Each structure stands twice: as structure tokens, then as C-alpha cells.
Amino acid sequence: MDPSLEDAIAARLEAMDRDRVIDRIWEGDHTVWSDHPQEVSDRLGWLRIQREIGPRLQEFEALRRDVMAEGFQTALLLGMGGSSLAAEVMHQAFPDSDGLRLIVLDSTDPRQMADVEAQVDLARTLFVVSSKSGGTIETLSHLAYFWEKIPSGRHFIAITDPGTHLEQVARERGFRSVFPNYPEIGGRYSALSCFGLVPAVLCGIDASDLLEGAERIAGFCEPGIPARLNPGAWLGAALGEAALAGRDKLTLVLPPEIELLGHWIEQLVAESSGKNGQGIVPVESECPGSPAVYGTDRLFVVLGDDGQLSELEAAGQPILRIPYDGPAAIGAEFWRWEFATAIACHVLGVNPFDQPNVQGAKEATAAVLAGKGGDPRTPALESVLATVRPGDYIAILAFLPRNPTIAARLSRVRHQLRDRYTVATTLGFGPRFLHSTGQLHKGGPNTGVFIQVVDEPPHDRPVPGQPYTFGELEAAQAQGDLDALRAHGRRVSRVGLEELERAFS
């Protein structure tokens, strides 16, 4: 690692001790991040959730036993962002657990909905309706769709904050279970709360092991331990100082069995840090390349041993290595990264718990659905890519079905873009990415070059009770995001998938 970056990290850790930053975080002091307590003082429940949720595991386990005894086979999770990503990670990490199979539906694309329906027997499916706000448009649309097909509360459970519209609907319809979550935990910090653990237990995962791992690492991050020995503070200081030094492209290298952890870290870091012109750009699932395709804006974080990066390390790229003890370490990593992200945001001077630019995209979508959308025409792809400069990143935003075939096609283009322009690349599927990197795209530094990939589904599905279909909702979300990006002066071009591939054939 560059000695100047090492010195900056060391100085930051000393300053954190001097300013009692760790103590103040545990005390709930909002001034660590903001002069105002709003969306800070009531968002720190994740610090101790691993100590508080344990007694509820029996309730989750009782539900698993009951539904399996009745012949249920699949848990279909209807949820976006923080309401689904952690559960998806845990299901991947423990594929042989004795429980329900988990499928996550976080797309409004009619083709992906058709793929999901083809994979399940609806009569043996438990629908897990998951939304912190209780008003997420995608989740409520999915609920309306599947309720029309299976109008029986015995097939549905809800996870939401107390008092939400979703809780009211769930109780009125006699849902099998309603799990009120802890309102002092924000969505992206909710991995070890009901949002992550209810689906995990339904899949047969031993959540107590995950909580024990989280508590062990939390014990090393408590007051009284020097910041240089605090694993969460040290990682957060490194992320923040690297970003201040221009190395704001956090490139994750993860073991294949927990590759989806990158999606969860991406949401946590991007949505927490990307605001007020600041931000860390997480880069996940980008395959390592030769030293020639990287600039001076990268920070690599490797979980476990990975020999692929020795050439990059020899070329002077900074690489941080975190030990990995197998899937059981997932609980510890959730907690470590939550604490580290909060520290990194302290370093950057931003509030990690708000999302000021997310509402704008939602309003833009609503405007399109009301017939007031903007112009779908954009500059040509070639002219937008001609603006790419060192320190930029290229983000592919695909409003397409998320499946292995399309992901592979987009990944090929992504790596061609990286190698040709020697900049970091990201790949997100809409509307999923709106709940993870969408905040960073609009509120972070204006270094993103965005390629929106769209097409029109050949078949559609209705949204019961609404004047629009799922295809129309997806199109409105794509146009709304395009309008929001342009409103923030971002460089963006809209293309079809085949057109994008032809440009790099």
C-alpha cells in the first residue's frame, strides 16, 4: 500500500481516539455525522441487534416447522434492496440447509416474473412480503399480483416496520404471520434483523451462529479498544481515507460461495456514502484483469486468500485482505461492514443513514405513470463514451430480466468497457439497483457515465388494482431514472442490448 495512504489511515485512527468517535457512536451521538439528530439518532439499532433478536429466533423456527409440515416447498421473497439482499446472501452461503428453497423477486420485468412463476408451485409457496416502509411500489405490486392468484392469508407473511400500510393490509387479510421489525434500524443496516433472519431461518439456516459471529466482532469494536485494533474502525478509516485520496472505487474480491455478499455491500456502501457530491463506488463481480487496465482510483478489498491479485499488488495497487473462515463468518461480515461504512461516512463527512436523492427518482417514475414523463431520446452511446476520463466509472443500468444468460452478455460488454477505457465498471439490473446504487448515481460525485439498456417485453402482466401493467411500470421506472440522472447533470445514453453488443463486437 502507498505509504502516504497508510499514514493517512494511521492519523485518522489516532484522531478517532482523540475525539472519542467510537465511544460516541455507541452512545448514540448524532454529531459523529450530522449537526441534526434527524435520521441518525433513531437509526443506530443495528449496533446491538445481535444481542436483542435472539429470543425471537424460536418464533421464526416455529414458523419454519409449521409450513414445512404443511408441505410448503418455496419461500418467494417479495422485497427490494435491504429487504431482500441479505437473505439472498445467506441462502447462497448455506445451500444445503434443511428448509424452504428461497427465491427473490425484485424485478418488475414481466419476463422475470414469468421465470419465477415457472420455477414454483404456487400452492406450495409461502410469500414473504418484505418492506420497511410498507409502501414500496414493487413489493405492493407483487403482493397484489400473487394475492389475486392465491387469495389465502395462510400463504403469506409480512415483514415491515410497526404501523405501516403493509402491516395493516397483512392483518386485515389474515396473513399467517406478521413480523414487526425494529424501527430504529434502516433498511440497508437490517441484515441481522427480521428482514434477514426470518427468511434465513425459513431456509433452515442456524441464525444463532450468525448472531454469535456478529457479537464476537462487535466486542472488538466497542469503546475502550484503540481504533487501530478495532476491525470495523480500521476498515472504515481505510475506505474513507482511500476515497479522500482519489481511490474511491472499492473493488471487492469475494469467495464464489458468497459472491452475492458483493451485492449487499454495494447497497450498504453506495447508498450510505453517495451524497453531497461525495461517495465510494463499490465495484462487485468485476473479474481481475492485468495491471494495464486499472487507473489510480482503486482500492481492492479481498475476503480470504486470492492469488489472482499478486500481479496487481506488485504493480502498486492497494489491497486489503480480510480473513475468511467460511460461510459461518457471514454474520460477522454483515456487522463489520455496517460499522465500517458508518466510520467511512464519518471520514467523508456525510450522514450514512439518509438517502436524499432516492425520492426524486420515485417522483419521476410517478410523473411518467401520470403521463408527464420526459424525453426518452439521449445522445448516442459513442458520444457519451467519448467523455470518459481517468477517475470516471461506467455503469450499465439494465432494465431487463435478471438471469444468467443476460448477465453473462452484459458482463462481457462490461469487461470490454473496462479494458478499453481503463476505468471501473458496474452492472445493475433495474429497478433493483434503484434501491442500492441509485442514491450514489445522483448524489455522489459526477464521475459516472451511465448506459441504460432497455427493450420492450413481448408479453406483459397486469398489476391488479392499478391502471398500469408491470411492463408499463418497468418502463416508467427506466424513464424516471433517466429523467433523474439528467436532472443531476449526469452523462447517460439509452440503448438496446443488441445495439450495445454490436458496439463492442
Short mmCIF file of C-alpha atoms in Angstrom, two decimals:
data_model
loop_
_atom_site.label_atom_id
_atom_site.label_comp_id
_atom_site.label_asym_id
_atom_site.label_seq_id
_atom_site.Cartn_x
_atom_site.Cartn_y
_atom_site.Cartn_z
CA MET A 1 0.00 0.00 0.00
CA ASP A 2 1.12 3.56 -0.71
CA PRO A 3 2.93 4.82 2.44
CA SER A 4 1.05 8.13 2.25
CA LEU A 5 -2.30 6.26 2.41
CA GLU A 6 -1.04 4.17 5.32
CA ASP A 7 -0.02 7.37 7.12
CA ALA A 8 -3.43 8.94 6.46
CA ILE A 9 -5.22 5.89 7.87
CA ALA A 10 -2.99 5.87 10.96
CA ALA A 11 -3.59 9.57 11.53
CA ARG A 12 -7.33 9.13 11.15
CA LEU A 13 -7.40 6.30 13.70
CA GLU A 14 -5.46 8.44 16.17
CA ALA A 15 -7.90 11.31 15.62
CA MET A 16 -10.83 8.97 16.23
CA ASP A 17 -9.34 8.00 19.61
CA ARG A 18 -8.68 11.62 20.47
CA ASP A 19 -12.21 12.67 19.51
CA ARG A 20 -13.86 9.65 21.17
CA VAL A 21 -15.59 8.74 17.90
CA ILE A 22 -16.10 5.06 18.80
CA ASP A 23 -17.47 5.92 22.25
CA ARG A 24 -19.82 8.50 20.79
CA ILE A 25 -21.19 6.08 18.19
CA TRP A 26 -22.13 3.58 20.90
CA GLU A 27 -23.61 6.43 22.96
CA GLY A 28 -25.85 7.39 20.02
CA ASP A 29 -24.23 10.78 19.45
CA HIS A 30 -25.57 12.09 16.12
CA THR A 31 -22.79 14.70 15.87
CA VAL A 32 -20.41 11.98 14.71
CA TRP A 33 -22.10 12.51 11.34
CA SER A 34 -24.51 15.43 11.46
CA ASP A 35 -25.39 18.55 13.40
CA HIS A 36 -29.00 17.40 13.36
CA PRO A 37 -30.34 14.23 15.03
CA GLN A 38 -32.93 13.54 12.31
CA GLU A 39 -32.30 10.19 10.59
CA VAL A 40 -29.31 9.48 12.85
CA SER A 41 -30.29 9.12 16.49
CA ASP A 42 -33.17 6.78 15.56
CA ARG A 43 -31.09 4.69 13.14
CA LEU A 44 -28.50 3.04 15.40
CA GLY A 45 -30.39 -0.06 16.47
CA TRP A 46 -28.12 -2.25 14.31
CA LEU A 47 -25.29 -1.77 16.81
CA ARG A 48 -26.97 -4.09 19.32
CA ILE A 49 -29.48 -6.06 17.25
CA GLN A 50 -27.40 -9.24 17.54
CA ARG A 51 -27.94 -9.08 21.32
CA GLU A 52 -31.65 -8.35 21.18
CA ILE A 53 -33.14 -10.53 18.45
CA GLY A 54 -32.03 -13.90 19.82
CA PRO A 55 -35.26 -14.63 21.76
CA ARG A 56 -37.29 -14.17 18.56
CA LEU A 57 -35.48 -16.98 16.73
CA GLN A 58 -37.79 -19.54 18.34
CA GLU A 59 -40.75 -17.75 16.76
CA PHE A 60 -39.08 -17.85 13.35
CA GLU A 61 -38.19 -21.53 13.77
CA ALA A 62 -41.75 -22.44 14.79
CA LEU A 63 -42.99 -20.91 11.55
CA ARG A 64 -40.47 -22.96 9.54
CA ARG A 65 -41.59 -26.20 11.17
CA ASP A 66 -45.26 -25.39 10.63
CA VAL A 67 -45.02 -24.51 6.94
CA MET A 68 -42.80 -27.47 6.13
CA ALA A 69 -45.19 -29.80 7.96
CA GLU A 70 -47.97 -28.45 5.70
CA GLY A 71 -45.97 -29.22 2.56
CA PHE A 72 -44.66 -25.78 1.62
CA GLN A 73 -41.53 -26.00 -0.51
CA THR A 74 -40.56 -22.47 -1.51
CA ALA A 75 -40.28 -19.08 0.15
CA LEU A 76 -40.86 -16.45 -2.52
CA LEU A 77 -39.45 -13.22 -1.12
CA LEU A 78 -41.12 -10.08 -2.46
CA GLY A 79 -38.78 -7.29 -1.43
CA MET A 80 -36.31 -4.72 -2.71
CA GLY A 81 -32.81 -3.70 -1.57
CA GLY A 82 -32.28 -4.07 2.15
CA SER A 83 -35.44 -6.14 2.42
CA SER A 84 -34.02 -8.98 0.32
CA LEU A 85 -30.27 -8.77 -0.32
CA ALA A 86 -29.02 -10.18 3.00
CA ALA A 87 -31.43 -13.11 2.80
CA GLU A 88 -30.16 -13.89 -0.69
CA VAL A 89 -26.56 -13.89 0.58
CA MET A 90 -27.35 -16.30 3.41
CA HIS A 91 -29.27 -18.66 1.15
CA GLN A 92 -26.30 -18.82 -1.22
CA ALA A 93 -23.86 -19.40 1.65
CA PHE A 94 -25.84 -22.32 3.10
CA PRO A 95 -27.30 -24.13 0.07
CA ASP A 96 -27.85 -27.48 1.82
CA SER A 97 -29.83 -26.24 4.82
CA ASP A 98 -32.95 -28.12 5.87
CA GLY A 99 -35.67 -25.65 5.00
CA LEU A 100 -37.56 -23.94 2.23
CA ARG A 101 -35.94 -23.01 -1.05
CA LEU A 102 -35.61 -19.24 -1.33
CA ILE A 103 -36.41 -17.29 -4.50
CA VAL A 104 -36.21 -13.50 -4.52
CA LEU A 105 -38.43 -11.44 -6.82
CA ASP A 106 -37.08 -7.90 -7.01
CA SER A 107 -37.92 -7.04 -10.60
CA THR A 108 -40.93 -5.56 -12.36
CA ASP A 109 -39.89 -7.12 -15.68
CA PRO A 110 -42.74 -9.38 -16.86
CA ARG A 111 -40.25 -11.90 -18.24
CA GLN A 112 -38.56 -12.33 -14.90
CA MET A 113 -41.93 -12.72 -13.22
CA ALA A 114 -42.77 -15.45 -15.75
CA ASP A 115 -39.46 -17.18 -14.99
CA VAL A 116 -40.21 -17.10 -11.26
CA GLU A 117 -43.73 -18.46 -11.73
CA ALA A 118 -42.33 -21.30 -13.84
CA GLN A 119 -39.98 -22.29 -11.02
CA VAL A 120 -42.57 -22.65 -8.25
CA ASP A 121 -45.73 -24.50 -7.36
CA LEU A 122 -47.85 -21.62 -6.11
CA ALA A 123 -49.94 -23.97 -3.98
CA ARG A 124 -46.78 -24.90 -2.05
CA THR A 125 -45.27 -21.41 -1.90
CA LEU A 126 -45.01 -19.12 1.12
CA PHE A 127 -44.96 -15.47 0.03
CA VAL A 128 -42.67 -13.35 2.20
CA VAL A 129 -43.78 -9.74 1.68
CA SER A 130 -40.94 -7.58 2.93
CA SER A 131 -40.83 -3.76 3.08
CA LYS A 132 -39.55 -1.48 5.82
CA SER A 133 -41.71 1.45 4.72
CA GLY A 134 -44.66 -0.78 3.89
CA GLY A 135 -45.22 1.25 0.75
CA THR A 136 -42.59 0.02 -1.72
CA ILE A 137 -44.29 0.14 -5.11
CA GLU A 138 -42.65 -3.01 -6.48
CA THR A 139 -43.44 -5.07 -3.38
CA LEU A 140 -47.05 -3.95 -3.15
CA SER A 141 -47.49 -4.64 -6.87
CA HIS A 142 -46.11 -8.15 -6.45
CA LEU A 143 -48.39 -8.68 -3.45
CA ALA A 144 -51.43 -7.62 -5.47
CA TYR A 145 -50.45 -9.95 -8.31
CA PHE A 146 -49.90 -13.07 -6.23
CA TRP A 147 -52.81 -12.40 -3.87
CA GLU A 148 -55.10 -12.49 -6.89
CA LYS A 149 -53.73 -15.93 -7.71
CA ILE A 150 -53.63 -17.30 -4.12
CA PRO A 151 -56.07 -15.22 -2.00
CA SER A 152 -55.30 -17.04 1.23
CA GLY A 153 -53.56 -15.45 4.19
CA ARG A 154 -52.07 -18.86 5.11
CA HIS A 155 -49.73 -18.45 2.13
CA PHE A 156 -48.43 -15.01 3.16
CA ILE A 157 -46.27 -13.47 5.87
CA ALA A 158 -45.19 -9.84 6.19
CA ILE A 159 -42.01 -8.21 7.50
CA THR A 160 -42.31 -4.46 7.99
CA ASP A 161 -41.98 -1.65 10.49
CA PRO A 162 -44.78 -1.24 13.05
CA GLY A 163 -47.77 0.78 11.89
CA THR A 164 -47.15 0.66 8.15
CA HIS A 165 -49.72 0.23 5.42
CA LEU A 166 -48.34 -3.25 4.77
CA GLU A 167 -48.89 -4.27 8.38
CA GLN A 168 -52.49 -3.06 8.17
CA VAL A 169 -53.11 -4.99 4.94
CA ALA A 170 -51.48 -8.12 6.36
CA ARG A 171 -53.64 -8.11 9.48
CA GLU A 172 -56.83 -7.35 7.54
CA ARG A 173 -56.19 -10.25 5.18
CA GLY A 174 -55.24 -12.66 7.93
CA PHE A 175 -51.63 -13.25 6.95
CA ARG A 176 -50.14 -16.31 8.56
CA SER A 177 -47.59 -14.19 10.45
CA VAL A 178 -46.65 -10.54 10.72
CA PHE A 179 -43.14 -9.73 11.94
CA PRO A 180 -42.81 -6.09 13.04
CA ASN A 181 -39.17 -5.10 12.69
CA TYR A 182 -37.13 -2.69 14.79
CA PRO A 183 -37.97 0.81 13.51
CA GLU A 184 -34.61 2.20 14.69
CA ILE A 185 -32.82 0.17 12.01
CA GLY A 186 -32.64 1.46 8.44
CA GLY A 187 -33.20 -0.89 5.52
CA ARG A 188 -29.60 -1.28 4.42
CA TYR A 189 -28.48 -1.94 8.02
CA SER A 190 -31.14 -4.62 8.58
CA ALA A 191 -29.26 -7.82 7.69
CA LEU A 192 -29.35 -9.19 11.25
CA SER A 193 -32.91 -8.05 11.94
CA CYS A 194 -36.19 -9.69 10.91
CA PHE A 195 -35.59 -8.74 7.28
CA GLY A 196 -32.57 -11.01 7.03
CA LEU A 197 -33.18 -13.60 9.71
CA VAL A 198 -36.82 -14.59 9.12
CA PRO A 199 -36.06 -15.76 5.54
CA ALA A 200 -32.77 -17.30 6.71
CA VAL A 201 -34.49 -19.41 9.36
CA LEU A 202 -37.22 -20.41 6.90
CA CYS A 203 -34.40 -21.77 4.73
CA GLY A 204 -33.13 -23.86 7.65
CA ILE A 205 -30.09 -21.72 8.48
CA ASP A 206 -28.91 -21.66 12.11
CA ALA A 207 -29.24 -17.94 12.76
CA SER A 208 -27.81 -18.25 16.27
CA ASP A 209 -24.39 -18.98 14.76
CA LEU A 210 -24.64 -15.84 12.64
CA LEU A 211 -25.54 -13.75 15.69
CA GLU A 212 -22.66 -15.20 17.69
CA GLY A 213 -20.24 -14.24 14.93
CA ALA A 214 -21.66 -10.73 14.82
CA GLU A 215 -21.37 -10.38 18.60
CA ARG A 216 -17.74 -11.52 18.58
CA ILE A 217 -16.70 -8.85 16.12
CA ALA A 218 -18.88 -6.24 17.81
CA GLY A 219 -16.96 -6.97 21.00
CA PHE A 220 -13.75 -5.90 19.27
CA CYS A 221 -15.40 -2.65 18.13
CA GLU A 222 -16.65 -1.43 21.49
CA PRO A 223 -15.39 1.60 23.44
CA GLY A 224 -12.11 1.20 25.25
CA ILE A 225 -10.33 -0.58 22.41
CA PRO A 226 -7.87 1.60 20.44
CA ALA A 227 -9.18 2.35 16.99
CA ARG A 228 -6.13 0.76 15.35
CA LEU A 229 -7.16 -2.57 16.93
CA ASN A 230 -10.85 -2.14 16.07
CA PRO A 231 -11.55 -4.22 12.89
CA GLY A 232 -14.59 -2.17 11.90
CA ALA A 233 -12.99 1.20 12.55
CA TRP A 234 -9.79 0.22 10.75
CA LEU A 235 -11.66 -0.91 7.64
CA GLY A 236 -13.87 2.18 7.69
CA ALA A 237 -10.89 4.51 8.07
CA ALA A 238 -9.19 2.78 5.15
CA LEU A 239 -12.28 3.11 2.92
CA GLY A 240 -12.78 6.75 3.82
CA GLU A 241 -9.16 7.87 3.55
CA ALA A 242 -8.70 5.99 0.29
CA ALA A 243 -11.72 7.80 -1.13
CA LEU A 244 -10.37 11.18 0.01
CA ALA A 245 -7.09 10.30 -1.73
CA GLY A 246 -8.92 9.59 -5.00
CA ARG A 247 -9.14 5.82 -4.57
CA ASP A 248 -12.91 5.80 -4.33
CA LYS A 249 -13.57 2.68 -6.46
CA LEU A 250 -13.96 -0.03 -3.82
CA THR A 251 -13.27 -3.22 -5.76
CA LEU A 252 -14.49 -6.36 -3.98
CA VAL A 253 -12.97 -9.80 -4.47
CA LEU A 254 -15.03 -12.47 -2.70
CA PRO A 255 -15.13 -16.27 -2.47
CA PRO A 256 -17.53 -17.79 -5.06
CA GLU A 257 -19.79 -19.31 -2.39
CA ILE A 258 -20.60 -15.86 -1.03
CA GLU A 259 -20.31 -13.83 -4.22
CA LEU A 260 -23.72 -12.29 -3.54
CA LEU A 261 -22.27 -10.59 -0.47
CA GLY A 262 -20.93 -8.09 -3.00
CA HIS A 263 -24.48 -7.03 -3.89
CA TRP A 264 -25.25 -6.44 -0.22
CA ILE A 265 -22.02 -4.48 0.40
CA GLU A 266 -22.70 -2.49 -2.78
CA GLN A 267 -26.04 -1.29 -1.47
CA LEU A 268 -24.74 -0.58 2.02
CA VAL A 269 -21.73 1.46 0.90
CA ALA A 270 -23.23 3.20 -2.13
CA GLU A 271 -26.47 4.34 -0.53
CA SER A 272 -24.77 5.33 2.72
CA SER A 273 -21.86 7.29 1.27
CA GLY A 274 -23.14 8.62 -2.07
CA LYS A 275 -24.45 12.09 -1.31
CA ASN A 276 -23.44 15.77 -1.20
CA GLY A 277 -21.02 15.12 -4.07
CA GLN A 278 -19.12 12.55 -2.00
CA GLY A 279 -19.21 8.80 -2.29
CA ILE A 280 -17.49 5.45 -2.53
CA VAL A 281 -18.25 3.48 -5.70
CA PRO A 282 -18.47 -0.26 -4.93
CA VAL A 283 -17.32 -2.49 -7.79
CA GLU A 284 -18.52 -6.08 -7.40
CA SER A 285 -18.28 -9.07 -9.75
CA GLU A 286 -15.66 -7.42 -11.93
CA CYS A 287 -13.13 -10.12 -12.86
CA PRO A 288 -9.46 -9.26 -12.15
CA GLY A 289 -7.50 -8.04 -15.16
CA SER A 290 -3.94 -7.11 -15.95
CA PRO A 291 -2.36 -4.06 -14.27
CA ALA A 292 -2.68 -2.15 -17.54
CA VAL A 293 -6.48 -1.88 -17.30
CA TYR A 294 -6.53 -0.12 -13.92
CA GLY A 295 -6.05 3.52 -13.08
CA THR A 296 -5.05 5.06 -9.77
CA ASP A 297 -8.54 5.22 -8.31
CA ARG A 298 -8.91 1.66 -6.99
CA LEU A 299 -8.90 0.14 -3.52
CA PHE A 300 -9.15 -3.66 -3.55
CA VAL A 301 -10.68 -5.48 -0.59
CA VAL A 302 -10.25 -9.25 -0.63
CA LEU A 303 -12.15 -11.61 1.63
CA GLY A 304 -9.99 -14.69 2.17
CA ASP A 305 -6.99 -15.78 0.11
CA ASP A 306 -6.96 -14.89 -3.56
CA GLY A 307 -3.82 -15.41 -5.58
CA GLN A 308 -5.22 -13.59 -8.63
CA LEU A 309 -4.17 -10.18 -7.30
CA SER A 310 -0.44 -10.74 -6.74
CA GLU A 311 0.41 -9.04 -10.05
CA LEU A 312 -1.75 -6.04 -9.16
CA GLU A 313 -0.19 -5.82 -5.73
CA ALA A 314 3.28 -5.89 -7.26
CA ALA A 315 2.19 -3.05 -9.56
CA GLY A 316 1.36 -0.90 -6.53
CA GLN A 317 -2.42 -1.29 -6.29
CA PRO A 318 -3.56 -1.11 -2.64
CA ILE A 319 -5.06 -4.40 -1.47
CA LEU A 320 -6.68 -5.01 1.90
CA ARG A 321 -7.17 -8.63 2.98
CA ILE A 322 -9.82 -9.76 5.45
CA PRO A 323 -9.61 -13.31 6.84
CA TYR A 324 -12.45 -15.62 5.84
CA ASP A 325 -13.46 -18.61 7.95
CA GLY A 326 -16.22 -19.98 5.74
CA PRO A 327 -19.95 -19.23 5.48
CA ALA A 328 -20.35 -19.11 9.25
CA ALA A 329 -18.46 -15.80 9.10
CA ILE A 330 -21.31 -14.12 7.23
CA GLY A 331 -22.89 -12.73 10.41
CA ALA A 332 -19.58 -11.18 11.44
CA GLU A 333 -19.10 -9.68 7.98
CA PHE A 334 -22.55 -8.11 7.99
CA TRP A 335 -21.75 -6.37 11.27
CA ARG A 336 -18.17 -5.45 10.34
CA TRP A 337 -19.23 -3.78 7.11
CA GLU A 338 -22.09 -1.92 8.76
CA PHE A 339 -19.71 -0.44 11.34
CA ALA A 340 -17.01 0.20 8.75
CA THR A 341 -19.44 2.02 6.48
CA ALA A 342 -20.61 4.23 9.33
CA ILE A 343 -16.95 5.08 10.05
CA ALA A 344 -16.17 5.74 6.38
CA CYS A 345 -19.10 8.15 6.20
CA HIS A 346 -17.74 9.95 9.29
CA VAL A 347 -14.45 10.35 7.44
CA LEU A 348 -16.24 11.70 4.36
CA GLY A 349 -18.48 13.99 6.41
CA VAL A 350 -21.82 12.55 5.25
CA ASN A 351 -24.79 11.05 7.07
CA PRO A 352 -24.85 7.29 6.36
CA PHE A 353 -28.50 6.86 7.32
CA ASP A 354 -30.38 9.17 4.96
CA GLN A 355 -30.99 8.94 1.19
CA PRO A 356 -31.88 12.44 -0.01
CA ASN A 357 -31.87 11.66 -3.74
CA VAL A 358 -33.93 8.47 -3.75
CA GLN A 359 -37.27 10.24 -3.50
CA GLY A 360 -36.57 12.22 -6.67
CA ALA A 361 -36.39 9.06 -8.77
CA LYS A 362 -39.64 7.80 -7.23
CA GLU A 363 -41.34 11.08 -8.04
CA ALA A 364 -40.01 10.94 -11.59
CA THR A 365 -41.47 7.45 -12.01
CA ALA A 366 -44.82 8.63 -10.66
CA ALA A 367 -44.76 11.50 -13.15
CA VAL A 368 -44.21 9.09 -16.05
CA LEU A 369 -47.06 6.87 -14.89
CA ALA A 370 -49.22 10.01 -14.81
CA GLY A 371 -48.28 10.78 -18.41
CA LYS A 372 -45.80 13.54 -17.61
CA GLY A 373 -42.51 11.80 -18.36
CA GLY A 374 -39.54 13.29 -20.13
CA ASP A 375 -37.91 12.63 -23.49
CA PRO A 376 -36.59 9.06 -23.94
CA ARG A 377 -34.07 10.23 -26.54
CA THR A 378 -30.45 10.53 -25.42
CA PRO A 379 -27.09 11.31 -27.01
CA ALA A 380 -25.51 8.47 -28.97
CA LEU A 381 -23.55 5.90 -27.00
CA GLU A 382 -20.35 6.75 -28.85
CA SER A 383 -20.56 10.45 -27.96
CA VAL A 384 -21.24 9.74 -24.28
CA LEU A 385 -18.37 7.26 -24.01
CA ALA A 386 -16.11 9.85 -25.63
CA THR A 387 -16.42 11.87 -22.40
CA VAL A 388 -14.90 9.13 -20.21
CA ARG A 389 -11.87 10.39 -18.30
CA PRO A 390 -9.47 8.88 -15.75
CA GLY A 391 -11.25 8.56 -12.42
CA ASP A 392 -14.68 8.05 -14.00
CA TYR A 393 -16.70 4.85 -13.83
CA ILE A 394 -19.05 3.31 -16.37
CA ALA A 395 -22.34 1.95 -15.02
CA ILE A 396 -24.55 -0.37 -17.07
CA LEU A 397 -28.16 0.04 -15.93
CA ALA A 398 -30.17 -2.81 -17.42
CA PHE A 399 -33.96 -2.75 -17.29
CA LEU A 400 -34.04 -6.36 -18.42
CA PRO A 401 -34.80 -9.72 -16.81
CA ARG A 402 -32.01 -10.71 -14.42
CA ASN A 403 -30.96 -14.20 -15.46
CA PRO A 404 -27.62 -15.93 -16.12
CA THR A 405 -27.81 -15.57 -19.91
CA ILE A 406 -28.40 -11.82 -19.96
CA ALA A 407 -26.00 -11.27 -17.04
CA ALA A 408 -23.26 -13.06 -18.99
CA ARG A 409 -23.90 -10.99 -22.12
CA LEU A 410 -23.74 -7.74 -20.16
CA SER A 411 -20.69 -8.91 -18.24
CA ARG A 412 -18.78 -9.45 -21.49
CA VAL A 413 -19.55 -5.89 -22.56
CA ARG A 414 -18.71 -4.60 -19.09
CA HIS A 415 -15.21 -6.04 -19.19
CA GLN A 416 -14.65 -4.79 -22.72
CA LEU A 417 -15.56 -1.30 -21.48
CA ARG A 418 -13.12 -1.59 -18.58
CA ASP A 419 -10.29 -2.79 -20.78
CA ARG A 420 -10.89 -0.17 -23.49
CA TYR A 421 -11.36 2.85 -21.23
CA THR A 422 -9.30 1.66 -18.20
CA VAL A 423 -11.99 2.75 -15.74
CA ALA A 424 -14.06 0.93 -13.14
CA THR A 425 -17.34 -0.61 -14.26
CA THR A 426 -20.55 -1.58 -12.51
CA LEU A 427 -23.56 -3.60 -13.62
CA GLY A 428 -27.02 -3.22 -12.12
CA PHE A 429 -30.46 -4.54 -13.05
CA GLY A 430 -33.42 -2.21 -12.75
CA PRO A 431 -35.44 -1.49 -10.78
CA ARG A 432 -33.28 -3.44 -8.29
CA PHE A 433 -30.32 -1.04 -8.49
CA LEU A 434 -32.57 1.94 -7.73
CA HIS A 435 -32.65 0.62 -4.16
CA SER A 436 -28.87 0.21 -3.93
CA THR A 437 -26.71 2.40 -6.17
CA GLY A 438 -29.41 4.83 -7.28
CA GLN A 439 -28.58 7.25 -4.46
CA LEU A 440 -24.88 7.26 -5.38
CA HIS A 441 -25.62 7.80 -9.07
CA LYS A 442 -27.46 11.06 -8.39
CA GLY A 443 -25.98 12.28 -5.12
CA GLY A 444 -22.38 11.10 -5.39
CA PRO A 445 -19.52 12.60 -7.39
CA ASN A 446 -20.28 13.38 -11.02
CA THR A 447 -17.87 10.73 -12.29
CA GLY A 448 -20.41 8.21 -13.56
CA VAL A 449 -21.05 7.54 -17.23
CA PHE A 450 -24.34 5.69 -17.47
CA ILE A 451 -25.55 3.27 -20.14
CA GLN A 452 -29.24 2.49 -19.75
CA VAL A 453 -30.19 -0.74 -21.53
CA VAL A 454 -33.89 -1.23 -22.29
CA ASP A 455 -36.23 -3.15 -24.52
CA GLU A 456 -39.96 -3.87 -24.66
CA PRO A 457 -41.08 -7.20 -23.21
CA PRO A 458 -43.04 -9.31 -25.72
CA HIS A 459 -45.55 -10.29 -23.04
CA ASP A 460 -46.95 -8.35 -20.11
CA ARG A 461 -48.71 -8.91 -16.81
CA PRO A 462 -51.35 -6.74 -15.09
CA VAL A 463 -50.89 -5.05 -11.74
CA PRO A 464 -54.25 -5.78 -10.07
CA GLY A 465 -55.99 -2.65 -8.87
CA GLN A 466 -53.79 -0.31 -10.91
CA PRO A 467 -54.25 1.34 -14.32
CA TYR A 468 -50.82 0.13 -15.48
CA THR A 469 -49.14 -3.21 -16.17
CA PHE A 470 -45.80 -4.47 -14.90
CA GLY A 471 -44.25 -3.72 -18.26
CA GLU A 472 -45.53 -0.15 -18.08
CA LEU A 473 -44.27 0.18 -14.51
CA GLU A 474 -40.82 -1.02 -15.54
CA ALA A 475 -40.78 1.40 -18.48
CA ALA A 476 -41.81 4.25 -16.17
CA GLN A 477 -39.04 3.35 -13.73
CA ALA A 478 -36.49 3.37 -16.56
CA GLN A 479 -37.72 6.72 -17.88
CA GLY A 480 -37.94 8.13 -14.35
CA ASP A 481 -34.35 7.14 -13.65
CA LEU A 482 -33.26 8.63 -16.96
CA ASP A 483 -35.02 11.89 -16.09
CA ALA A 484 -33.47 11.94 -12.60
CA LEU A 485 -29.95 11.33 -13.93
CA ARG A 486 -30.33 14.18 -16.43
CA ALA A 487 -31.73 16.46 -13.74
CA HIS A 488 -28.46 15.96 -11.85
CA GLY A 489 -26.34 16.67 -14.92
CA ARG A 490 -25.20 13.09 -15.42
CA ARG A 491 -23.87 11.70 -18.70
CA VAL A 492 -26.22 9.00 -19.95
CA SER A 493 -27.12 7.16 -23.14
CA ARG A 494 -30.02 4.76 -23.71
CA VAL A 495 -29.53 1.72 -25.95
CA GLY A 496 -30.93 -1.75 -26.60
CA LEU A 497 -28.96 -4.83 -25.59
CA GLU A 498 -28.12 -5.90 -29.14
CA GLU A 499 -27.09 -2.36 -30.02
CA LEU A 500 -24.76 -2.32 -27.02
CA GLU A 501 -23.24 -5.65 -28.01
CA ARG A 502 -22.74 -4.56 -31.62
CA ALA A 503 -20.76 -1.54 -30.41
CA PHE A 504 -18.21 -3.90 -28.88
CA SER A 505 -18.29 -6.80 -31.33
#
